[in-house]
mmCIF file of C-alpha atoms in Angstrom:
data_model
loop_
_atom_site.group_PDB
_atom_site.id
_atom_site.type_symbol
_atom_site.label_atom_id
_atom_site.label_comp_id
_atom_site.label_asym_id
_atom_site.label_seq_id
_atom_site.Cartn_x
_atom_site.Cartn_y
_atom_site.Cartn_z
ATOM 1 C CA MET A 1 -2.602 4.317 -31.703
ATOM 2 C CA SER A 2 -6.017 2.371 -30.749
ATOM 3 C CA PRO A 3 -8.760 4.878 -29.144
ATOM 4 C CA ALA A 4 -9.349 5.221 -25.957
ATOM 5 C CA ALA A 5 -11.877 2.980 -24.740
ATOM 6 C CA PRO A 6 -14.572 5.012 -22.635
ATOM 7 C CA ASN A 7 -16.204 4.312 -18.963
ATOM 8 C CA ARG A 8 -19.038 2.911 -18.831
ATOM 9 C CA ILE A 9 -21.243 4.658 -15.839
ATOM 10 C CA HIS A 10 -25.054 3.680 -14.773
ATOM 11 C CA PRO A 11 -27.166 7.153 -14.632
ATOM 12 C CA THR A 12 -27.717 5.851 -10.841
ATOM 13 C CA ALA A 13 -24.387 6.405 -10.255
ATOM 14 C CA VAL A 14 -22.775 9.000 -8.180
ATOM 15 C CA VAL A 15 -19.151 9.591 -8.889
ATOM 16 C CA GLY A 16 -17.844 12.737 -7.013
ATOM 17 C CA GLU A 17 -15.835 15.519 -8.030
ATOM 18 C CA GLY A 18 -12.272 15.019 -7.386
ATOM 19 C CA VAL A 19 -12.465 10.730 -8.490
ATOM 20 C CA GLU A 20 -9.692 10.470 -11.330
ATOM 21 C CA LEU A 21 -11.408 7.882 -14.261
ATOM 22 C CA GLY A 22 -8.439 5.800 -16.703
ATOM 23 C CA GLU A 23 -10.296 4.294 -19.209
ATOM 24 C CA GLY A 24 -12.200 1.431 -20.161
ATOM 25 C CA ASN A 25 -13.955 0.992 -16.739
ATOM 26 C CA ILE A 26 -17.728 -0.066 -15.455
ATOM 27 C CA ILE A 27 -19.275 0.900 -12.722
ATOM 28 C CA GLY A 28 -22.814 -0.117 -12.317
ATOM 29 C CA PRO A 29 -26.127 0.516 -10.567
ATOM 30 C CA TYR A 30 -26.279 2.812 -7.630
ATOM 31 C CA ALA A 31 -22.673 2.713 -6.750
ATOM 32 C CA VAL A 32 -20.876 5.780 -5.078
ATOM 33 C CA ILE A 33 -17.357 7.006 -5.558
ATOM 34 C CA VAL A 34 -15.987 10.507 -3.766
ATOM 35 C CA GLY A 35 -12.973 11.202 -4.078
ATOM 36 C CA PRO A 36 -9.922 11.841 -3.470
ATOM 37 C CA ALA A 37 -9.593 8.644 -5.200
ATOM 38 C CA ARG A 38 -8.107 7.731 -8.512
ATOM 39 C CA ILE A 39 -9.219 4.404 -10.298
ATOM 40 C CA GLY A 40 -6.931 3.020 -13.634
ATOM 41 C CA ASP A 41 -8.235 1.165 -16.113
ATOM 42 C CA GLY A 42 -11.152 -1.432 -17.113
ATOM 43 C CA ASN A 43 -12.034 -2.376 -13.672
ATOM 44 C CA TRP A 44 -15.137 -3.854 -13.252
ATOM 45 C CA ILE A 45 -17.460 -2.194 -10.253
ATOM 46 C CA GLY A 46 -20.410 -3.688 -9.114
ATOM 47 C CA PRO A 47 -23.997 -2.488 -8.411
ATOM 48 C CA HIS A 48 -23.778 -0.663 -4.618
ATOM 49 C CA VAL A 49 -20.066 -0.808 -4.779
ATOM 50 C CA THR A 50 -18.889 1.988 -2.096
ATOM 51 C CA ILE A 51 -15.463 3.863 -2.965
ATOM 52 C CA GLY A 52 -13.992 7.181 -1.048
ATOM 53 C CA THR A 53 -16.230 7.293 1.948
ATOM 54 C CA PRO A 54 -14.360 8.207 4.970
ATOM 55 C CA GLY A 55 -12.312 5.993 7.539
ATOM 56 C CA GLU A 56 -14.350 4.605 10.368
ATOM 57 C CA ASP A 57 -12.384 6.690 12.751
ATOM 58 C CA ARG A 58 -14.612 8.895 15.790
ATOM 59 C CA GLY A 59 -12.258 11.877 15.576
ATOM 60 C CA ARG A 60 -12.446 12.517 12.351
ATOM 61 C CA PRO A 61 -14.519 14.449 9.952
ATOM 62 C CA HIS A 62 -17.360 12.925 7.299
ATOM 63 C CA PRO A 63 -17.272 15.117 4.489
ATOM 64 C CA ALA A 64 -20.836 14.806 2.240
ATOM 65 C CA ALA A 65 -17.768 14.129 -0.461
ATOM 66 C CA TRP A 66 -20.835 13.151 -3.067
ATOM 67 C CA GLU A 67 -22.124 16.741 -2.771
ATOM 68 C CA GLY A 68 -18.667 18.588 -3.801
ATOM 69 C CA ALA A 69 -14.913 18.546 -4.259
ATOM 70 C CA PRO A 70 -12.606 17.843 -2.002
ATOM 71 C CA THR A 71 -10.995 20.479 -0.030
ATOM 72 C CA GLY A 72 -7.546 19.226 -0.698
ATOM 73 C CA ASP A 73 -6.571 19.497 3.026
ATOM 74 C CA PRO A 74 -6.399 15.225 3.713
ATOM 75 C CA ALA A 75 -7.642 16.518 7.185
ATOM 76 C CA GLN A 76 -10.709 17.499 6.589
ATOM 77 C CA ASP A 77 -11.056 14.655 3.381
ATOM 78 C CA GLY A 78 -8.753 11.694 4.148
ATOM 79 C CA HIS A 79 -5.647 10.688 2.116
ATOM 80 C CA GLY A 80 -7.500 8.699 -1.062
ATOM 81 C CA VAL A 81 -8.138 5.969 -2.360
ATOM 82 C CA VAL A 82 -5.977 4.995 -4.938
ATOM 83 C CA ILE A 83 -7.306 0.888 -7.323
ATOM 84 C CA GLY A 84 -4.772 -0.369 -10.169
ATOM 85 C CA SER A 85 -6.582 -1.564 -13.367
ATOM 86 C CA ARG A 86 -8.247 -4.992 -14.437
ATOM 87 C CA ASN A 87 -10.206 -5.521 -10.877
ATOM 88 C CA ARG A 88 -13.348 -6.364 -10.701
ATOM 89 C CA ILE A 89 -14.985 -5.314 -7.135
ATOM 90 C CA ARG A 90 -18.454 -6.471 -6.756
ATOM 91 C CA GLU A 91 -21.761 -6.122 -5.411
ATOM 92 C CA TYR A 92 -22.457 -4.229 -1.864
ATOM 93 C CA THR A 93 -18.258 -3.582 -1.405
ATOM 94 C CA SER A 94 -16.871 -0.761 0.294
ATOM 95 C CA ILE A 95 -13.515 0.889 0.173
ATOM 96 C CA GLN A 96 -12.466 3.544 2.400
ATOM 97 C CA GLN A 97 -10.761 6.369 2.674
ATOM 98 C CA GLY A 98 -7.265 6.500 4.571
ATOM 99 C CA THR A 99 -6.482 8.374 7.338
ATOM 100 C CA TRP A 100 -2.544 8.943 7.072
ATOM 101 C CA ARG A 101 -2.042 6.764 4.016
ATOM 102 C CA ALA A 102 -3.889 6.067 0.798
ATOM 103 C CA THR A 103 -6.313 3.135 0.442
ATOM 104 C CA THR A 104 -5.130 0.656 -2.072
ATOM 105 C CA LEU A 105 -6.010 -2.074 -4.313
ATOM 106 C CA GLY A 106 -3.743 -3.054 -6.579
ATOM 107 C CA ASP A 107 -4.468 -4.745 -10.251
ATOM 108 C CA ASP A 108 -6.360 -8.128 -10.908
ATOM 109 C CA CYS A 109 -7.953 -8.444 -7.949
ATOM 110 C CA TYR A 110 -10.747 -9.897 -7.272
ATOM 111 C CA VAL A 111 -13.057 -8.477 -4.742
ATOM 112 C CA LEU A 112 -16.923 -10.774 -4.046
ATOM 113 C CA ARG A 113 -20.060 -9.003 -2.418
ATOM 114 C CA GLY A 114 -20.201 -7.553 0.254
ATOM 115 C CA SER A 115 -15.876 -7.226 1.492
ATOM 116 C CA HIS A 116 -15.318 -4.689 3.323
ATOM 117 C CA ILE A 117 -11.809 -2.552 2.880
ATOM 118 C CA GLY A 118 -10.965 -0.600 5.600
ATOM 119 C CA HIS A 119 -8.499 2.708 6.330
ATOM 120 C CA ASP A 120 -5.050 2.678 5.479
ATOM 121 C CA VAL A 121 -5.835 -0.683 4.270
ATOM 122 C CA LEU A 122 -2.854 -2.005 1.335
ATOM 123 C CA VAL A 123 -3.719 -4.733 -0.691
ATOM 124 C CA ASP A 124 -1.222 -5.451 -3.355
ATOM 125 C CA ASP A 125 -1.944 -7.540 -7.253
ATOM 126 C CA GLN A 126 -3.822 -10.613 -7.882
ATOM 127 C CA VAL A 127 -5.273 -10.847 -4.226
ATOM 128 C CA THR A 128 -8.717 -12.668 -3.701
ATOM 129 C CA LEU A 129 -11.234 -11.130 -1.566
ATOM 130 C CA ALA A 130 -14.293 -13.766 -1.229
ATOM 131 C CA CYS A 131 -17.738 -12.807 -0.057
ATOM 132 C CA ASN A 132 -17.767 -10.739 2.970
ATOM 133 C CA VAL A 133 -14.058 -11.077 4.140
ATOM 134 C CA MET A 134 -13.496 -8.068 6.033
ATOM 135 C CA LEU A 135 -10.505 -6.139 6.580
ATOM 136 C CA GLY A 136 -9.445 -3.979 9.763
ATOM 137 C CA GLY A 137 -8.122 -0.621 9.069
ATOM 138 C CA HIS A 138 -4.347 -0.466 8.048
ATOM 139 C CA THR A 139 -4.325 -4.671 7.412
ATOM 140 C CA HIS A 140 -1.659 -5.069 4.556
ATOM 141 C CA VAL A 141 -2.687 -8.530 2.038
ATOM 142 C CA TRP A 142 0.141 -8.765 -0.010
ATOM 143 C CA PRO A 143 0.443 -10.252 -3.261
ATOM 144 C CA PHE A 144 -1.673 -13.195 -4.835
ATOM 145 C CA ALA A 145 -3.452 -13.767 -0.850
ATOM 146 C CA ASN A 146 -6.685 -15.913 -0.929
ATOM 147 C CA LEU A 147 -9.264 -15.100 1.716
ATOM 148 C CA GLY A 148 -11.724 -17.290 2.411
ATOM 149 C CA MET A 149 -15.824 -16.470 2.271
ATOM 150 C CA GLY A 150 -15.838 -14.690 6.151
ATOM 151 C CA THR A 151 -12.650 -14.105 7.344
ATOM 152 C CA VAL A 152 -12.136 -10.928 9.575
ATOM 153 C CA VAL A 153 -8.483 -9.443 9.968
ATOM 154 C CA HIS A 154 -8.118 -7.554 12.928
ATOM 155 C CA GLN A 155 -6.937 -4.036 12.479
ATOM 156 C CA GLY A 156 -3.164 -3.693 11.335
ATOM 157 C CA GLY A 157 -3.003 -7.447 10.162
ATOM 158 C CA SER A 158 -1.017 -8.956 7.836
ATOM 159 C CA ILE A 159 -1.612 -11.586 5.396
ATOM 160 C CA GLY A 160 2.105 -12.427 3.393
ATOM 161 C CA PRO A 161 2.267 -13.354 0.010
ATOM 162 C CA GLY A 162 0.417 -16.634 -1.786
ATOM 163 C CA ALA A 163 -1.126 -16.861 1.800
ATOM 164 C CA MET A 164 -4.817 -18.858 1.745
ATOM 165 C CA VAL A 165 -7.037 -18.299 5.018
ATOM 166 C CA GLY A 166 -10.289 -20.871 4.871
ATOM 167 C CA MET A 167 -13.225 -19.101 5.154
ATOM 168 C CA GLY A 168 -14.761 -17.643 8.644
ATOM 169 C CA SER A 169 -11.177 -17.456 10.033
ATOM 170 C CA ALA A 170 -10.857 -14.780 12.734
ATOM 171 C CA VAL A 171 -6.863 -13.339 11.734
ATOM 172 C CA ARG A 172 -5.666 -11.933 14.814
ATOM 173 C CA ARG A 173 -2.065 -12.331 13.916
ATOM 174 C CA GLU A 174 0.189 -12.263 11.123
ATOM 175 C CA VAL A 175 -0.368 -15.149 8.839
ATOM 176 C CA GLY A 176 2.971 -16.310 6.606
ATOM 177 C CA ALA A 177 3.731 -16.184 3.474
ATOM 178 C CA PHE A 178 2.249 -19.357 1.333
ATOM 179 C CA THR A 179 0.553 -21.150 4.560
ATOM 180 C CA ILE A 180 -2.745 -22.176 4.932
ATOM 181 C CA THR A 181 -4.721 -21.001 7.698
ATOM 182 C CA VAL A 182 -7.940 -21.372 9.297
ATOM 183 C CA GLY A 183 -9.622 -21.474 12.402
ATOM 184 C CA ASN A 184 -10.844 -18.680 15.122
ATOM 185 C CA PRO A 185 -8.294 -17.906 16.678
ATOM 186 C CA ALA A 186 -6.946 -18.755 12.629
ATOM 187 C CA ARG A 187 -3.647 -20.931 13.059
ATOM 188 C CA VAL A 188 -1.956 -21.970 10.253
ATOM 189 C CA THR A 189 -2.547 -25.725 9.340
ATOM 190 C CA GLY A 190 0.024 -25.993 6.206
ATOM 191 C CA VAL A 191 2.070 -24.928 3.612
ATOM 192 C CA ASN A 192 -0.265 -23.933 0.182
ATOM 193 C CA THR A 193 1.547 -26.040 -2.742
ATOM 194 C CA VAL A 194 -0.750 -25.658 -4.973
ATOM 195 C CA GLY A 195 -0.246 -21.422 -4.953
ATOM 196 C CA LEU A 196 3.720 -22.508 -4.519
ATOM 197 C CA SER A 197 3.272 -24.582 -7.971
ATOM 198 C CA ARG A 198 1.165 -21.838 -9.599
ATOM 199 C CA ARG A 199 3.671 -19.332 -9.062
ATOM 200 C CA GLY A 200 5.954 -21.687 -10.968
ATOM 201 C CA LEU A 201 7.779 -24.327 -8.506
ATOM 202 C CA ASP A 202 8.197 -27.522 -9.160
ATOM 203 C CA GLU A 203 7.450 -30.408 -6.704
ATOM 204 C CA ALA A 204 11.595 -30.126 -5.179
ATOM 205 C CA ALA A 205 11.321 -26.903 -5.457
ATOM 206 C CA VAL A 206 8.346 -26.602 -3.075
ATOM 207 C CA GLU A 207 10.383 -29.257 -0.534
ATOM 208 C CA ALA A 208 13.047 -27.037 0.088
ATOM 209 C CA LEU A 209 11.144 -24.034 0.793
ATOM 210 C CA GLY A 210 8.584 -25.957 3.025
ATOM 211 C CA PRO A 211 10.879 -25.274 6.025
ATOM 212 C CA TRP A 212 11.304 -21.615 5.469
ATOM 213 C CA VAL A 213 6.836 -21.595 5.012
ATOM 214 C CA LYS A 214 6.915 -23.089 8.392
ATOM 215 C CA GLY A 215 9.385 -20.874 9.935
ATOM 216 C CA LYS A 216 11.078 -23.846 10.797
ATOM 217 C CA GLY A 217 14.885 -22.850 7.896
ATOM 218 C CA ASP A 218 16.542 -20.174 6.173
ATOM 219 C CA LEU A 219 14.897 -18.896 2.787
ATOM 220 C CA PRO A 220 16.634 -21.189 0.274
ATOM 221 C CA ALA A 221 19.593 -19.187 -2.120
ATOM 222 C CA ASP A 222 18.205 -20.338 -5.067
ATOM 223 C CA GLY A 223 16.006 -22.665 -7.565
ATOM 224 C CA LEU A 224 13.089 -20.297 -7.040
ATOM 225 C CA PRO A 225 11.308 -18.356 -10.362
ATOM 226 C CA GLU A 226 12.688 -14.210 -10.589
ATOM 227 C CA ASP A 227 9.343 -12.930 -10.006
ATOM 228 C CA LEU A 228 8.579 -15.459 -6.772
ATOM 229 C CA SER A 229 12.355 -15.296 -5.472
ATOM 230 C CA THR A 230 11.608 -11.098 -4.895
ATOM 231 C CA LEU A 231 8.521 -11.406 -3.567
ATOM 232 C CA VAL A 232 9.446 -14.069 -0.558
ATOM 233 C CA ARG A 233 12.934 -12.190 -0.597
ATOM 234 C CA ALA A 234 10.799 -8.661 0.985
ATOM 235 C CA TRP A 235 8.208 -10.337 3.047
ATOM 236 C CA ASP A 236 11.699 -12.243 4.790
ATOM 237 C CA ALA A 237 13.302 -8.970 4.458
ATOM 238 C CA ARG A 238 9.942 -7.448 6.328
ATOM 239 C CA PRO A 239 10.079 -5.707 10.009
ATOM 240 C CA ARG A 240 8.794 -8.696 12.695
ATOM 241 C CA GLU A 241 6.532 -8.628 15.215
ATOM 242 C CA GLU A 242 7.092 -8.613 18.591
ATOM 243 C CA HIS A 243 5.179 -10.894 20.930
#
């Protein structure tokens, strides 16, 4: 068994009590991480990143968590932040405590400079948030989604798996799986064929899936790789918004 990789924490960083760190994490200058928080292995957390501060809710406590341990009461501490492994969290990113569930960042995500992950947000695996993406509270970003620079997602938003959201978009409604969406308000303009090909689909399979992506057909019964099939069927079975 290989020895555990040490965490490298810059001396100016603040890692409060109630923060659980895995192995091989790099935490840069002036980063602030407060608990309750659980962080996996091999993450790169850049200078001035802030993780675990209270959710932006007027009615909730704002403890100085960097000065002491969490109380153990979620009503006071928040419901925590959970971060997986092998993420790159760039400078000035902020990730806030959940108010009713843990704010979660999955594995293998790339969160670029100045992005904000609000309270109770779920960001799944292999998501890319470009510079200055703002995710309002309670948003869910599904796996493989890619949000362009300056995208703003209204609280309670849902970004489907493999969706590509163009820079500067204002997302007010659900964004469908493997769509391309741009504008203010954001509107679907096409199918993310590049994203589908990266998930193992050939041209014929992309064409067969196209009507479902556009909301004009059923999900194909076969022809999808197993992992992709599981993902899109989970999306297809989600509770639908009512308008």
